[in-house]
Amino acid sequence: MSKEENTNQQSSSAQDDEPDEWDKRIFSTGCADENMKLTDCYYEKKDWRACKKEMEIFKACWKKHNNDERTSTKDA
């Protein structure tokens, strides 16, 4: 590997550690941990119906932090 390739690879790795726009949005909701658990559940089970507990915890967090107001979310 050339010195230039090595430098580019290190730069890319450093950028991966920085929160991207999606991460910033999730962190700003106050429910990043709940979101991570919900998405991990779905990734493992491949079925949202199997993640009802995680979804309820996420929804409770969402309401607790008044995110309904900022996103105009309505209960179905």
PDB file with one MODEL, atoms N, CA, C and O in Angstrom:
MODEL        1
ATOM      1  N   MET A   1       0.854  -1.172   0.000  1.00  0.00           N
ATOM      2  CA  MET A   1       0.000   0.000   0.000  1.00  0.00           C
ATOM      3  C   MET A   1       0.897   1.232   0.000  1.00  0.00           C
ATOM      4  O   MET A   1       1.854   1.326   0.768  1.00  0.00           O
ATOM      5  N   SER A   2       0.567   2.164  -0.873  1.00  0.00           N
ATOM      6  CA  SER A   2       1.362   3.381  -0.948  1.00  0.00           C
ATOM      7  C   SER A   2       1.038   4.282   0.231  1.00  0.00           C
ATOM      8  O   SER A   2       0.038   4.104   0.926  1.00  0.00           O
ATOM      9  N   LYS A   3       1.910   5.247   0.431  1.00  0.00           N
ATOM     10  CA  LYS A   3       1.716   6.201   1.524  1.00  0.00           C
ATOM     11  C   LYS A   3       0.416   6.990   1.312  1.00  0.00           C
ATOM     12  O   LYS A   3      -0.298   7.272   2.274  1.00  0.00           O
ATOM     13  N   GLU A   4       0.108   7.347   0.062  1.00  0.00           N
ATOM     14  CA  GLU A   4      -1.107   8.108  -0.250  1.00  0.00           C
ATOM     15  C   GLU A   4      -2.357   7.285   0.059  1.00  0.00           C
ATOM     16  O   GLU A   4      -3.322   7.806   0.617  1.00  0.00           O
ATOM     17  N   GLU A   5      -2.340   5.982  -0.310  1.00  0.00           N
ATOM     18  CA  GLU A   5      -3.484   5.120  -0.028  1.00  0.00           C
ATOM     19  C   GLU A   5      -3.701   4.971   1.478  1.00  0.00           C
ATOM     20  O   GLU A   5      -4.835   4.987   1.955  1.00  0.00           O
ATOM     21  N   ASN A   6      -2.611   4.828   2.211  1.00  0.00           N
ATOM     22  CA  ASN A   6      -2.685   4.694   3.653  1.00  0.00           C
ATOM     23  C   ASN A   6      -3.278   5.958   4.287  1.00  0.00           C
ATOM     24  O   ASN A   6      -4.103   5.866   5.196  1.00  0.00           O
ATOM     25  N   THR A   7      -2.865   7.123   3.815  1.00  0.00           N
ATOM     26  CA  THR A   7      -3.375   8.396   4.325  1.00  0.00           C
ATOM     27  C   THR A   7      -4.862   8.530   4.027  1.00  0.00           C
ATOM     28  O   THR A   7      -5.628   8.961   4.889  1.00  0.00           O
ATOM     29  N   ASN A   8      -5.281   8.167   2.815  1.00  0.00           N
ATOM     30  CA  ASN A   8      -6.689   8.224   2.452  1.00  0.00           C
ATOM     31  C   ASN A   8      -7.527   7.277   3.307  1.00  0.00           C
ATOM     32  O   ASN A   8      -8.640   7.615   3.709  1.00  0.00           O
ATOM     33  N   GLN A   9      -6.988   6.092   3.581  1.00  0.00           N
ATOM     34  CA  GLN A   9      -7.715   5.117   4.389  1.00  0.00           C
ATOM     35  C   GLN A   9      -7.868   5.642   5.818  1.00  0.00           C
ATOM     36  O   GLN A   9      -8.940   5.496   6.407  1.00  0.00           O
ATOM     37  N   GLN A  10      -6.837   6.241   6.382  1.00  0.00           N
ATOM     38  CA  GLN A  10      -6.923   6.788   7.733  1.00  0.00           C
ATOM     39  C   GLN A  10      -7.923   7.936   7.780  1.00  0.00           C
ATOM     40  O   GLN A  10      -8.680   8.052   8.744  1.00  0.00           O
ATOM     41  N   SER A  11      -7.938   8.776   6.769  1.00  0.00           N
ATOM     42  CA  SER A  11      -8.875   9.892   6.700  1.00  0.00           C
ATOM     43  C   SER A  11     -10.306   9.380   6.636  1.00  0.00           C
ATOM     44  O   SER A  11     -11.194   9.920   7.295  1.00  0.00           O
ATOM     45  N   SER A  12     -10.524   8.353   5.853  1.00  0.00           N
ATOM     46  CA  SER A  12     -11.854   7.770   5.723  1.00  0.00           C
ATOM     47  C   SER A  12     -12.308   7.185   7.052  1.00  0.00           C
ATOM     48  O   SER A  12     -13.472   7.335   7.423  1.00  0.00           O
ATOM     49  N   SER A  13     -11.415   6.524   7.773  1.00  0.00           N
ATOM     50  CA  SER A  13     -11.751   5.946   9.068  1.00  0.00           C
ATOM     51  C   SER A  13     -12.130   7.027  10.059  1.00  0.00           C
ATOM     52  O   SER A  13     -13.080   6.854  10.823  1.00  0.00           O
ATOM     53  N   ALA A  14     -11.419   8.124  10.065  1.00  0.00           N
ATOM     54  CA  ALA A  14     -11.713   9.221  10.974  1.00  0.00           C
ATOM     55  C   ALA A  14     -13.080   9.818  10.665  1.00  0.00           C
ATOM     56  O   ALA A  14     -13.819  10.184  11.579  1.00  0.00           O
ATOM     57  N   GLN A  15     -13.420   9.917   9.385  1.00  0.00           N
ATOM     58  CA  GLN A  15     -14.722  10.455   9.004  1.00  0.00           C
ATOM     59  C   GLN A  15     -15.852   9.521   9.425  1.00  0.00           C
ATOM     60  O   GLN A  15     -16.941   9.993   9.753  1.00  0.00           O
ATOM     61  N   ASP A  16     -15.627   8.222   9.423  1.00  0.00           N
ATOM     62  CA  ASP A  16     -16.649   7.264   9.833  1.00  0.00           C
ATOM     63  C   ASP A  16     -16.978   7.391  11.309  1.00  0.00           C
ATOM     64  O   ASP A  16     -18.085   7.048  11.724  1.00  0.00           O
ATOM     65  N   ASP A  17     -16.041   7.877  12.110  1.00  0.00           N
ATOM     66  CA  ASP A  17     -16.266   8.045  13.533  1.00  0.00           C
ATOM     67  C   ASP A  17     -17.079   9.291  13.846  1.00  0.00           C
ATOM     68  O   ASP A  17     -17.639   9.406  14.936  1.00  0.00           O
ATOM     69  N   GLU A  18     -17.150  10.215  12.913  1.00  0.00           N
ATOM     70  CA  GLU A  18     -17.907  11.452  13.115  1.00  0.00           C
ATOM     71  C   GLU A  18     -19.391  11.181  12.894  1.00  0.00           C
ATOM     72  O   GLU A  18     -19.762  10.477  11.955  1.00  0.00           O
ATOM     73  N   PRO A  19     -20.246  11.742  13.763  1.00  0.00           N
ATOM     74  CA  PRO A  19     -21.685  11.558  13.536  1.00  0.00           C
ATOM     75  C   PRO A  19     -22.122  12.222  12.235  1.00  0.00           C
ATOM     76  O   PRO A  19     -21.763  13.367  11.959  1.00  0.00           O
ATOM     77  N   ASP A  20     -22.894  11.496  11.447  1.00  0.00           N
ATOM     78  CA  ASP A  20     -23.404  12.068  10.207  1.00  0.00           C
ATOM     79  C   ASP A  20     -24.735  12.768  10.493  1.00  0.00           C
ATOM     80  O   ASP A  20     -25.167  12.847  11.643  1.00  0.00           O
ATOM     81  N   GLU A  21     -25.375  13.271   9.446  1.00  0.00           N
ATOM     82  CA  GLU A  21     -26.618  14.024   9.615  1.00  0.00           C
ATOM     83  C   GLU A  21     -27.699  13.173  10.278  1.00  0.00           C
ATOM     84  O   GLU A  21     -28.432  13.660  11.139  1.00  0.00           O
ATOM     85  N   TRP A  22     -27.802  11.909   9.882  1.00  0.00           N
ATOM     86  CA  TRP A  22     -28.791  10.993  10.473  1.00  0.00           C
ATOM     87  C   TRP A  22     -28.550  10.840  11.968  1.00  0.00           C
ATOM     88  O   TRP A  22     -29.480  10.951  12.767  1.00  0.00           O
ATOM     89  N   ASP A  23     -27.293  10.583  12.348  1.00  0.00           N
ATOM     90  CA  ASP A  23     -26.960  10.419  13.767  1.00  0.00           C
ATOM     91  C   ASP A  23     -27.312  11.675  14.560  1.00  0.00           C
ATOM     92  O   ASP A  23     -27.870  11.583  15.653  1.00  0.00           O
ATOM     93  N   LYS A  24     -26.994  12.829  14.020  1.00  0.00           N
ATOM     94  CA  LYS A  24     -27.296  14.082  14.714  1.00  0.00           C
ATOM     95  C   LYS A  24     -28.786  14.239  14.943  1.00  0.00           C
ATOM     96  O   LYS A  24     -29.211  14.686  16.008  1.00  0.00           O
ATOM     97  N   ARG A  25     -29.583  13.874  13.947  1.00  0.00           N
ATOM     98  CA  ARG A  25     -31.040  13.973  14.090  1.00  0.00           C
ATOM     99  C   ARG A  25     -31.545  13.029  15.174  1.00  0.00           C
ATOM    100  O   ARG A  25     -32.377  13.413  15.996  1.00  0.00           O
ATOM    101  N   ILE A  26     -31.048  11.804  15.179  1.00  0.00           N
ATOM    102  CA  ILE A  26     -31.486  10.830  16.176  1.00  0.00           C
ATOM    103  C   ILE A  26     -31.069  11.284  17.572  1.00  0.00           C
ATOM    104  O   ILE A  26     -31.873  11.222  18.502  1.00  0.00           O
ATOM    105  N   PHE A  27     -29.822  11.741  17.734  1.00  0.00           N
ATOM    106  CA  PHE A  27     -29.360  12.193  19.047  1.00  0.00           C
ATOM    107  C   PHE A  27     -30.180  13.381  19.543  1.00  0.00           C
ATOM    108  O   PHE A  27     -30.414  13.507  20.745  1.00  0.00           O
ATOM    109  N   SER A  28     -30.612  14.237  18.653  1.00  0.00           N
ATOM    110  CA  SER A  28     -31.357  15.427  19.065  1.00  0.00           C
ATOM    111  C   SER A  28     -32.763  15.088  19.567  1.00  0.00           C
ATOM    112  O   SER A  28     -33.398  15.922  20.212  1.00  0.00           O
ATOM    113  N   THR A  29     -33.259  13.882  19.283  1.00  0.00           N
ATOM    114  CA  THR A  29     -34.584  13.499  19.765  1.00  0.00           C
ATOM    115  C   THR A  29     -34.565  13.110  21.234  1.00  0.00           C
ATOM    116  O   THR A  29     -35.606  13.103  21.890  1.00  0.00           O
ATOM    117  N   GLY A  30     -33.387  12.785  21.753  1.00  0.00           N
ATOM    118  CA  GLY A  30     -33.287  12.301  23.125  1.00  0.00           C
ATOM    119  C   GLY A  30     -33.594  10.819  23.246  1.00  0.00           C
ATOM    120  O   GLY A  30     -33.659  10.290  24.355  1.00  0.00           O
ATOM    121  N   CYS A  31     -33.785  10.143  22.121  1.00  0.00           N
ATOM    122  CA  CYS A  31     -34.183   8.730  22.126  1.00  0.00           C
ATOM    123  C   CYS A  31     -33.222   7.866  21.309  1.00  0.00           C
ATOM    124  O   CYS A  31     -33.638   6.873  20.713  1.00  0.00           O
ATOM    125  N   ALA A  32     -31.965   8.230  21.277  1.00  0.00           N
ATOM    126  CA  ALA A  32     -30.993   7.499  20.462  1.00  0.00           C
ATOM    127  C   ALA A  32     -30.824   6.055  20.938  1.00  0.00           C
ATOM    128  O   ALA A  32     -30.740   5.142  20.116  1.00  0.00           O
ATOM    129  N   ASP A  33     -30.775   5.841  22.254  1.00  0.00           N
ATOM    130  CA  ASP A  33     -30.607   4.472  22.766  1.00  0.00           C
ATOM    131  C   ASP A  33     -31.808   3.608  22.422  1.00  0.00           C
ATOM    132  O   ASP A  33     -31.664   2.456  22.012  1.00  0.00           O
ATOM    133  N   GLU A  34     -33.000   4.181  22.596  1.00  0.00           N
ATOM    134  CA  GLU A  34     -34.217   3.445  22.281  1.00  0.00           C
ATOM    135  C   GLU A  34     -34.292   3.134  20.787  1.00  0.00           C
ATOM    136  O   GLU A  34     -34.720   2.048  20.396  1.00  0.00           O
ATOM    137  N   ASN A  35     -33.879   4.082  19.963  1.00  0.00           N
ATOM    138  CA  ASN A  35     -33.860   3.862  18.520  1.00  0.00           C
ATOM    139  C   ASN A  35     -32.877   2.749  18.151  1.00  0.00           C
ATOM    140  O   ASN A  35     -33.176   1.907  17.304  1.00  0.00           O
ATOM    141  N   MET A  36     -31.722   2.749  18.781  1.00  0.00           N
ATOM    142  CA  MET A  36     -30.722   1.722  18.497  1.00  0.00           C
ATOM    143  C   MET A  36     -31.255   0.335  18.882  1.00  0.00           C
ATOM    144  O   MET A  36     -31.074  -0.626  18.134  1.00  0.00           O
ATOM    145  N   LYS A  37     -31.907   0.230  20.037  1.00  0.00           N
ATOM    146  CA  LYS A  37     -32.452  -1.064  20.461  1.00  0.00           C
ATOM    147  C   LYS A  37     -33.553  -1.531  19.517  1.00  0.00           C
ATOM    148  O   LYS A  37     -33.653  -2.719  19.213  1.00  0.00           O
ATOM    149  N   LEU A  38     -34.376  -0.600  19.055  1.00  0.00           N
ATOM    150  CA  LEU A  38     -35.441  -0.945  18.120  1.00  0.00           C
ATOM    151  C   LEU A  38     -34.870  -1.418  16.786  1.00  0.00           C
ATOM    152  O   LEU A  38     -35.307  -2.439  16.255  1.00  0.00           O
ATOM    153  N   THR A  39     -33.910  -0.696  16.246  1.00  0.00           N
ATOM    154  CA  THR A  39     -33.338  -1.103  14.961  1.00  0.00           C
ATOM    155  C   THR A  39     -32.525  -2.396  15.092  1.00  0.00           C
ATOM    156  O   THR A  39     -32.495  -3.203  14.163  1.00  0.00           O
ATOM    157  N   ASP A  40     -31.867  -2.595  16.240  1.00  0.00           N
ATOM    158  CA  ASP A  40     -31.146  -3.856  16.470  1.00  0.00           C
ATOM    159  C   ASP A  40     -32.120  -5.028  16.507  1.00  0.00           C
ATOM    160  O   ASP A  40     -31.854  -6.091  15.946  1.00  0.00           O
ATOM    161  N   CYS A  41     -33.255  -4.818  17.178  1.00  0.00           N
ATOM    162  CA  CYS A  41     -34.281  -5.871  17.238  1.00  0.00           C
ATOM    163  C   CYS A  41     -34.740  -6.234  15.830  1.00  0.00           C
ATOM    164  O   CYS A  41     -34.799  -7.411  15.474  1.00  0.00           O
ATOM    165  N   TYR A  42     -35.066  -5.221  15.034  1.00  0.00           N
ATOM    166  CA  TYR A  42     -35.530  -5.495  13.676  1.00  0.00           C
ATOM    167  C   TYR A  42     -34.440  -6.197  12.858  1.00  0.00           C
ATOM    168  O   TYR A  42     -34.728  -7.123  12.100  1.00  0.00           O
ATOM    169  N   TYR A  43     -33.199  -5.755  13.013  1.00  0.00           N
ATOM    170  CA  TYR A  43     -32.095  -6.365  12.269  1.00  0.00           C
ATOM    171  C   TYR A  43     -31.977  -7.859  12.608  1.00  0.00           C
ATOM    172  O   TYR A  43     -31.737  -8.688  11.730  1.00  0.00           O
ATOM    173  N   GLU A  44     -32.148  -8.186  13.896  1.00  0.00           N
ATOM    174  CA  GLU A  44     -32.024  -9.584  14.323  1.00  0.00           C
ATOM    175  C   GLU A  44     -33.219 -10.433  13.896  1.00  0.00           C
ATOM    176  O   GLU A  44     -33.053 -11.577  13.475  1.00  0.00           O
ATOM    177  N   LYS A  45     -34.432  -9.867  14.006  1.00  0.00           N
ATOM    178  CA  LYS A  45     -35.645 -10.665  13.796  1.00  0.00           C
ATOM    179  C   LYS A  45     -36.283 -10.489  12.425  1.00  0.00           C
ATOM    180  O   LYS A  45     -37.086 -11.323  12.007  1.00  0.00           O
ATOM    181  N   LYS A  46     -35.938  -9.418  11.722  1.00  0.00           N
ATOM    182  CA  LYS A  46     -36.469  -9.141  10.380  1.00  0.00           C
ATOM    183  C   LYS A  46     -37.999  -9.065  10.355  1.00  0.00           C
ATOM    184  O   LYS A  46     -38.625  -9.333   9.329  1.00  0.00           O
ATOM    185  N   ASP A  47     -38.592  -8.696  11.493  1.00  0.00           N
ATOM    186  CA  ASP A  47     -40.046  -8.592  11.577  1.00  0.00           C
ATOM    187  C   ASP A  47     -40.400  -7.589  12.667  1.00  0.00           C
ATOM    188  O   ASP A  47     -40.144  -7.826  13.848  1.00  0.00           O
ATOM    189  N   TRP A  48     -40.995  -6.459  12.260  1.00  0.00           N
ATOM    190  CA  TRP A  48     -41.343  -5.421  13.232  1.00  0.00           C
ATOM    191  C   TRP A  48     -42.295  -5.942  14.295  1.00  0.00           C
ATOM    192  O   TRP A  48     -42.248  -5.483  15.436  1.00  0.00           O
ATOM    193  N   ARG A  49     -43.158  -6.891  13.947  1.00  0.00           N
ATOM    194  CA  ARG A  49     -44.129  -7.428  14.909  1.00  0.00           C
ATOM    195  C   ARG A  49     -43.445  -8.104  16.080  1.00  0.00           C
ATOM    196  O   ARG A  49     -44.024  -8.199  17.162  1.00  0.00           O
ATOM    197  N   ALA A  50     -42.224  -8.574  15.883  1.00  0.00           N
ATOM    198  CA  ALA A  50     -41.470  -9.231  16.949  1.00  0.00           C
ATOM    199  C   ALA A  50     -40.769  -8.216  17.856  1.00  0.00           C
ATOM    200  O   ALA A  50     -40.105  -8.590  18.823  1.00  0.00           O
ATOM    201  N   CYS A  51     -40.922  -6.937  17.534  1.00  0.00           N
ATOM    202  CA  CYS A  51     -40.226  -5.879  18.285  1.00  0.00           C
ATOM    203  C   CYS A  51     -41.217  -4.919  18.949  1.00  0.00           C
ATOM    204  O   CYS A  51     -40.919  -3.737  19.117  1.00  0.00           O
ATOM    205  N   LYS A  52     -42.376  -5.422  19.322  1.00  0.00           N
ATOM    206  CA  LYS A  52     -43.415  -4.559  19.895  1.00  0.00           C
ATOM    207  C   LYS A  52     -42.961  -3.888  21.185  1.00  0.00           C
ATOM    208  O   LYS A  52     -43.253  -2.714  21.412  1.00  0.00           O
ATOM    209  N   LYS A  53     -42.248  -4.629  22.031  1.00  0.00           N
ATOM    210  CA  LYS A  53     -41.775  -4.059  23.300  1.00  0.00           C
ATOM    211  C   LYS A  53     -40.832  -2.890  23.030  1.00  0.00           C
ATOM    212  O   LYS A  53     -40.968  -1.826  23.632  1.00  0.00           O
ATOM    213  N   GLU A  54     -39.883  -3.089  22.130  1.00  0.00           N
ATOM    214  CA  GLU A  54     -38.933  -2.027  21.786  1.00  0.00           C
ATOM    215  C   GLU A  54     -39.639  -0.829  21.156  1.00  0.00           C
ATOM    216  O   GLU A  54     -39.278   0.318  21.419  1.00  0.00           O
ATOM    217  N   MET A  55     -40.642  -1.096  20.327  1.00  0.00           N
ATOM    218  CA  MET A  55     -41.392  -0.013  19.691  1.00  0.00           C
ATOM    219  C   MET A  55     -42.150   0.807  20.729  1.00  0.00           C
ATOM    220  O   MET A  55     -42.172   2.035  20.640  1.00  0.00           O
ATOM    221  N   GLU A  56     -42.766   0.161  21.702  1.00  0.00           N
ATOM    222  CA  GLU A  56     -43.496   0.881  22.750  1.00  0.00           C
ATOM    223  C   GLU A  56     -42.550   1.729  23.595  1.00  0.00           C
ATOM    224  O   GLU A  56     -42.890   2.850  23.971  1.00  0.00           O
ATOM    225  N   ILE A  57     -41.379   1.207  23.891  1.00  0.00           N
ATOM    226  CA  ILE A  57     -40.383   1.965  24.660  1.00  0.00           C
ATOM    227  C   ILE A  57     -39.937   3.185  23.857  1.00  0.00           C
ATOM    228  O   ILE A  57     -39.808   4.279  24.406  1.00  0.00           O
ATOM    229  N   PHE A  58     -39.703   2.999  22.562  1.00  0.00           N
ATOM    230  CA  PHE A  58     -39.309   4.119  21.708  1.00  0.00           C
ATOM    231  C   PHE A  58     -40.418   5.162  21.632  1.00  0.00           C
ATOM    232  O   PHE A  58     -40.151   6.358  21.746  1.00  0.00           O
ATOM    233  N   LYS A  59     -41.656   4.720  21.442  1.00  0.00           N
ATOM    234  CA  LYS A  59     -42.783   5.650  21.353  1.00  0.00           C
ATOM    235  C   LYS A  59     -42.947   6.448  22.648  1.00  0.00           C
ATOM    236  O   LYS A  59     -43.228   7.646  22.607  1.00  0.00           O
ATOM    237  N   ALA A  60     -42.773   5.792  23.790  1.00  0.00           N
ATOM    238  CA  ALA A  60     -42.886   6.477  25.080  1.00  0.00           C
ATOM    239  C   ALA A  60     -41.794   7.538  25.218  1.00  0.00           C
ATOM    240  O   ALA A  60     -42.056   8.645  25.689  1.00  0.00           O
ATOM    241  N   CYS A  61     -40.593   7.204  24.812  1.00  0.00           N
ATOM    242  CA  CYS A  61     -39.489   8.164  24.844  1.00  0.00           C
ATOM    243  C   CYS A  61     -39.793   9.336  23.921  1.00  0.00           C
ATOM    244  O   CYS A  61     -39.588  10.494  24.284  1.00  0.00           O
ATOM    245  N   TRP A  62     -40.283   9.026  22.730  1.00  0.00           N
ATOM    246  CA  TRP A  62     -40.602  10.058  21.731  1.00  0.00           C
ATOM    247  C   TRP A  62     -41.595  11.075  22.306  1.00  0.00           C
ATOM    248  O   TRP A  62     -41.417  12.285  22.163  1.00  0.00           O
ATOM    249  N   LYS A  63     -42.636  10.563  22.957  1.00  0.00           N
ATOM    250  CA  LYS A  63     -43.644  11.448  23.540  1.00  0.00           C
ATOM    251  C   LYS A  63     -43.090  12.210  24.738  1.00  0.00           C
ATOM    252  O   LYS A  63     -43.383  13.392  24.918  1.00  0.00           O
ATOM    253  N   LYS A  64     -42.294  11.532  25.552  1.00  0.00           N
ATOM    254  CA  LYS A  64     -41.700  12.155  26.743  1.00  0.00           C
ATOM    255  C   LYS A  64     -40.868  13.376  26.366  1.00  0.00           C
ATOM    256  O   LYS A  64     -40.839  14.363  27.101  1.00  0.00           O
ATOM    257  N   HIS A  65     -40.199  13.310  25.229  1.00  0.00           N
ATOM    258  CA  HIS A  65     -39.334  14.407  24.777  1.00  0.00           C
ATOM    259  C   HIS A  65     -40.057  15.386  23.845  1.00  0.00           C
ATOM    260  O   HIS A  65     -39.424  16.224  23.202  1.00  0.00           O
ATOM    261  N   ASN A  66     -41.386  15.272  23.779  1.00  0.00           N
ATOM    262  CA  ASN A  66     -42.210  16.179  22.960  1.00  0.00           C
ATOM    263  C   ASN A  66     -41.821  16.203  21.488  1.00  0.00           C
ATOM    264  O   ASN A  66     -41.913  17.241  20.834  1.00  0.00           O
ATOM    265  N   ASN A  67     -41.391  15.071  20.975  1.00  0.00           N
ATOM    266  CA  ASN A  67     -41.012  14.998  19.564  1.00  0.00           C
ATOM    267  C   ASN A  67     -42.226  14.998  18.643  1.00  0.00           C
ATOM    268  O   ASN A  67     -42.098  15.286  17.453  1.00  0.00           O
ATOM    269  N   ASP A  68     -43.409  14.676  19.183  1.00  0.00           N
ATOM    270  CA  ASP A  68     -44.621  14.735  18.365  1.00  0.00           C
ATOM    271  C   ASP A  68     -44.824  16.142  17.822  1.00  0.00           C
ATOM    272  O   ASP A  68     -45.227  16.325  16.673  1.00  0.00           O
ATOM    273  N   GLU A  69     -44.542  17.127  18.655  1.00  0.00           N
ATOM    274  CA  GLU A  69     -44.732  18.518  18.249  1.00  0.00           C
ATOM    275  C   GLU A  69     -43.744  18.938  17.159  1.00  0.00           C
ATOM    276  O   GLU A  69     -44.113  19.656  16.229  1.00  0.00           O
ATOM    277  N   ARG A  70     -42.533  18.507  17.269  1.00  0.00           N
ATOM    278  CA  ARG A  70     -41.527  18.962  16.310  1.00  0.00           C
ATOM    279  C   ARG A  70     -41.636  18.273  14.957  1.00  0.00           C
ATOM    280  O   ARG A  70     -41.129  18.784  13.958  1.00  0.00           O
ATOM    281  N   THR A  71     -42.297  17.114  14.915  1.00  0.00           N
ATOM    282  CA  THR A  71     -42.410  16.382  13.645  1.00  0.00           C
ATOM    283  C   THR A  71     -43.839  16.275  13.147  1.00  0.00           C
ATOM    284  O   THR A  71     -44.093  15.651  12.117  1.00  0.00           O
ATOM    285  N   SER A  72     -44.764  16.873  13.860  1.00  0.00           N
ATOM    286  CA  SER A  72     -46.184  16.811  13.504  1.00  0.00           C
ATOM    287  C   SER A  72     -46.675  15.367  13.413  1.00  0.00           C
ATOM    288  O   SER A  72     -47.490  15.037  12.551  1.00  0.00           O
ATOM    289  N   THR A  73     -46.177  14.511  14.304  1.00  0.00           N
ATOM    290  CA  THR A  73     -46.594  13.119  14.343  1.00  0.00           C
ATOM    291  C   THR A  73     -47.977  13.030  14.968  1.00  0.00           C
ATOM    292  O   THR A  73     -48.284  13.722  15.939  1.00  0.00           O
ATOM    293  N   LYS A  74     -48.795  12.173  14.399  1.00  0.00           N
ATOM    294  CA  LYS A  74     -50.140  11.952  14.922  1.00  0.00           C
ATOM    295  C   LYS A  74     -50.310  10.480  15.204  1.00  0.00           C
ATOM    296  O   LYS A  74     -49.841   9.632  14.445  1.00  0.00           O
ATOM    297  N   ASP A  75     -50.996  10.171  16.321  1.00  0.00           N
ATOM    298  CA  ASP A  75     -51.295   8.780  16.617  1.00  0.00           C
ATOM    299  C   ASP A  75     -52.279   8.241  15.590  1.00  0.00           C
ATOM    300  O   ASP A  75     -53.227   8.923  15.201  1.00  0.00           O
ATOM    301  N   ALA A  76     -52.043   7.016  15.160  1.00  0.00           N
ATOM    302  CA  ALA A  76     -52.932   6.414  14.159  1.00  0.00           C
ATOM    303  C   ALA A  76     -54.193   5.896  14.796  1.00  0.00           C
ATOM    304  O   ALA A  76     -55.057   5.356  14.105  1.00  0.00           O
TER     305      ALA A  76
ENDMDL
END
